[in-house]
Amino acid sequence: MNYLIPALIVVVVVIFFMYQNINKITANIGMIDDNSFEIYAKYARIIEKYIKEIQEIIDKNSVLNDEKYILTNQDKKEDVNDKLFDIIRNLAFFETVQAKNQDKKEIESQLFDILISLDTIIKENFKNGEKLADELRENLKKEYEKLKNGYLKS
């Protein structure tokens, strides 16, 4: 009987801390859902940054002769640039009010379609395109994880 009261106090303290931690975690999960629009808008800007870097390398390639982003067919340079620019225009949608009003699944689906088309463009138009696409995919995955983790910590 002498140990019953201290044991109950310890149990109450443990339950209190568990309750606090569960509330903190669930609040963060709710915040991600509420701010998913903001995450996707920032992610779209990151993807755009990578595409602009690719475009810049393509444009300077005639001068630099950089081995990284060499087109398989130099005659398609304008066509590839146009396709990349179209992707950038599509990414701009994620920063609009219309995107904010869409369902999370719809936004993810549209973003996924954009990433697939970017992947296809790289694979089809660049020497060692498969390797470049894999590298870009990995970099974008890391960027998304950083964004997602940043919102969890807030």
Tab-separated table of C-alpha atoms in Angstrom:
chain	number	residue	atom	x	y	z
A	1	MET	CA	0.000	0.000	0.000
A	2	ASN	CA	2.874	2.365	0.688
A	3	TYR	CA	3.995	2.173	-2.920
A	4	LEU	CA	0.552	2.615	-4.478
A	5	ILE	CA	0.385	6.423	-4.254
A	6	PRO	CA	3.899	7.042	-5.683
A	7	ALA	CA	3.181	4.505	-8.450
A	8	LEU	CA	-0.067	6.323	-9.340
A	9	ILE	CA	1.758	9.661	-9.414
A	10	VAL	CA	4.389	8.228	-11.789
A	11	VAL	CA	1.647	6.783	-14.013
A	12	VAL	CA	-0.180	10.141	-14.116
A	13	VAL	CA	3.052	11.978	-14.998
A	14	VAL	CA	3.855	9.475	-17.779
A	15	ILE	CA	0.325	9.723	-19.171
A	16	PHE	CA	0.537	13.524	-19.094
A	17	PHE	CA	3.806	13.553	-21.083
A	18	MET	CA	2.472	11.007	-23.575
A	19	TYR	CA	-0.646	13.116	-24.036
A	20	GLN	CA	1.474	16.243	-24.653
A	21	ASN	CA	3.661	14.464	-27.217
A	22	ILE	CA	0.695	12.970	-29.037
A	23	ASN	CA	-0.938	16.389	-29.236
A	24	LYS	CA	2.270	17.920	-30.578
A	25	ILE	CA	2.607	15.232	-33.270
A	26	THR	CA	-1.033	15.420	-34.352
A	27	ALA	CA	-0.847	19.212	-34.483
A	28	ASN	CA	2.137	18.938	-36.844
A	29	ILE	CA	0.309	16.466	-39.065
A	30	GLY	CA	-2.638	18.828	-39.292
A	31	MET	CA	-0.292	21.664	-40.131
A	32	ILE	CA	1.147	19.736	-43.080
A	33	ASP	CA	-2.341	19.165	-44.439
A	34	ASP	CA	-3.233	22.830	-43.962
A	35	ASN	CA	0.040	24.026	-45.486
A	36	SER	CA	0.314	21.398	-48.233
A	37	PHE	CA	-0.423	24.125	-50.769
A	38	GLU	CA	2.586	26.057	-49.519
A	39	ILE	CA	4.800	22.967	-49.619
A	40	TYR	CA	3.829	22.243	-53.222
A	41	ALA	CA	4.334	25.871	-54.249
A	42	LYS	CA	7.845	25.850	-52.758
A	43	TYR	CA	8.581	22.473	-54.308
A	44	ALA	CA	7.457	23.764	-57.697
A	45	ARG	CA	9.936	26.651	-57.344
A	46	ILE	CA	12.716	24.171	-56.527
A	47	ILE	CA	11.887	22.087	-59.600
A	48	GLU	CA	11.843	25.273	-61.670
A	49	LYS	CA	15.314	26.163	-60.370
A	50	TYR	CA	16.674	22.783	-61.512
A	51	ILE	CA	15.069	23.173	-64.945
A	52	LYS	CA	16.541	26.653	-65.378
A	53	GLU	CA	19.977	25.280	-64.502
A	54	ILE	CA	19.543	22.614	-67.192
A	55	GLN	CA	18.446	25.256	-69.714
A	56	GLU	CA	21.436	27.413	-68.865
A	57	ILE	CA	23.832	24.509	-69.373
A	58	ILE	CA	22.162	23.681	-72.702
A	59	ASP	CA	22.494	27.284	-73.853
A	60	LYS	CA	26.138	27.563	-72.795
A	61	ASN	CA	27.032	24.082	-74.006
A	62	SER	CA	28.073	25.308	-77.429
A	63	VAL	CA	30.699	27.461	-75.702
A	64	LEU	CA	31.622	25.314	-72.708
A	65	ASN	CA	31.285	21.902	-74.315
A	66	ASP	CA	30.190	20.531	-70.920
A	67	GLU	CA	29.784	16.771	-71.012
A	68	LYS	CA	26.988	16.728	-68.460
A	69	TYR	CA	24.028	17.955	-70.517
A	70	ILE	CA	24.879	17.223	-74.126
A	71	LEU	CA	21.872	16.795	-76.364
A	72	THR	CA	21.723	13.664	-78.466
A	73	ASN	CA	20.652	15.862	-81.375
A	74	GLN	CA	21.824	19.489	-81.342
A	75	ASP	CA	19.162	20.340	-83.943
A	76	LYS	CA	16.508	19.752	-81.273
A	77	LYS	CA	17.967	22.356	-78.916
A	78	GLU	CA	15.084	24.802	-79.441
A	79	ASP	CA	12.500	22.038	-79.139
A	80	VAL	CA	13.984	20.800	-75.844
A	81	ASN	CA	14.166	24.348	-74.497
A	82	ASP	CA	10.518	24.889	-75.467
A	83	LYS	CA	9.470	21.694	-73.696
A	84	LEU	CA	11.387	22.693	-70.568
A	85	PHE	CA	9.817	26.160	-70.705
A	86	ASP	CA	6.358	24.552	-70.954
A	87	ILE	CA	7.098	22.619	-67.775
A	88	ILE	CA	8.128	25.851	-66.043
A	89	ARG	CA	4.833	27.433	-67.122
A	90	ASN	CA	2.937	24.443	-65.733
A	91	LEU	CA	4.832	24.729	-62.445
A	92	ALA	CA	3.712	28.342	-62.111
A	93	PHE	CA	0.171	27.015	-61.576
A	94	PHE	CA	1.152	25.745	-58.121
A	95	GLU	CA	1.655	29.306	-56.928
A	96	THR	CA	-1.833	30.458	-57.912
A	97	VAL	CA	-5.042	30.734	-55.919
A	98	GLN	CA	-6.593	28.063	-58.143
A	99	ALA	CA	-4.052	25.525	-56.925
A	100	LYS	CA	-4.799	26.452	-53.335
A	101	ASN	CA	-8.455	25.572	-53.904
A	102	GLN	CA	-7.683	22.145	-55.346
A	103	ASP	CA	-7.690	18.874	-53.486
A	104	LYS	CA	-4.319	17.613	-52.248
A	105	LYS	CA	-4.591	14.465	-54.402
A	106	GLU	CA	-5.243	16.537	-57.533
A	107	ILE	CA	-2.227	18.729	-56.877
A	108	GLU	CA	-0.021	15.704	-56.238
A	109	SER	CA	-1.270	14.081	-59.433
A	110	GLN	CA	-0.515	17.176	-61.511
A	111	LEU	CA	2.913	17.533	-59.945
A	112	PHE	CA	3.622	13.855	-60.601
A	113	ASP	CA	2.642	14.266	-64.277
A	114	ILE	CA	5.014	17.232	-64.583
A	115	LEU	CA	7.865	15.268	-63.030
A	116	ILE	CA	7.235	12.333	-65.363
A	117	SER	CA	7.318	14.603	-68.416
A	118	LEU	CA	10.574	16.204	-67.188
A	119	ASP	CA	12.053	12.750	-66.650
A	120	THR	CA	11.002	11.700	-70.164
A	121	ILE	CA	12.480	14.815	-71.769
A	122	ILE	CA	15.822	14.214	-70.079
A	123	LYS	CA	15.932	10.511	-70.918
A	124	GLU	CA	14.999	11.016	-74.566
A	125	ASN	CA	17.072	14.074	-75.424
A	126	PHE	CA	20.346	13.868	-73.533
A	127	LYS	CA	23.355	11.618	-73.829
A	128	ASN	CA	23.475	9.531	-70.657
A	129	GLY	CA	19.903	10.741	-70.068
A	130	GLU	CA	19.048	7.805	-67.830
A	131	LYS	CA	21.864	8.717	-65.447
A	132	LEU	CA	20.907	12.412	-65.496
A	133	ALA	CA	17.255	11.597	-64.844
A	134	ASP	CA	18.210	9.370	-61.908
A	135	GLU	CA	20.415	12.112	-60.478
A	136	LEU	CA	17.676	14.723	-60.849
A	137	ARG	CA	15.099	12.407	-59.293
A	138	GLU	CA	17.356	11.821	-56.298
A	139	ASN	CA	18.054	15.543	-55.855
A	140	LEU	CA	14.353	16.411	-56.055
A	141	LYS	CA	13.512	13.654	-53.580
A	142	LYS	CA	16.023	15.099	-51.095
A	143	GLU	CA	14.630	18.599	-51.606
A	144	TYR	CA	11.081	17.373	-50.958
A	145	GLU	CA	12.156	15.555	-47.802
A	146	LYS	CA	13.834	18.739	-46.524
A	147	LEU	CA	10.657	20.721	-47.201
A	148	LYS	CA	8.428	18.137	-45.560
A	149	ASN	CA	10.691	17.807	-42.524
A	150	GLY	CA	10.887	21.583	-42.212
A	151	TYR	CA	7.121	21.751	-41.876
A	152	LEU	CA	7.072	18.924	-39.346
A	153	LYS	CA	9.578	20.739	-37.130
A	154	SER	CA	7.699	24.052	-37.226
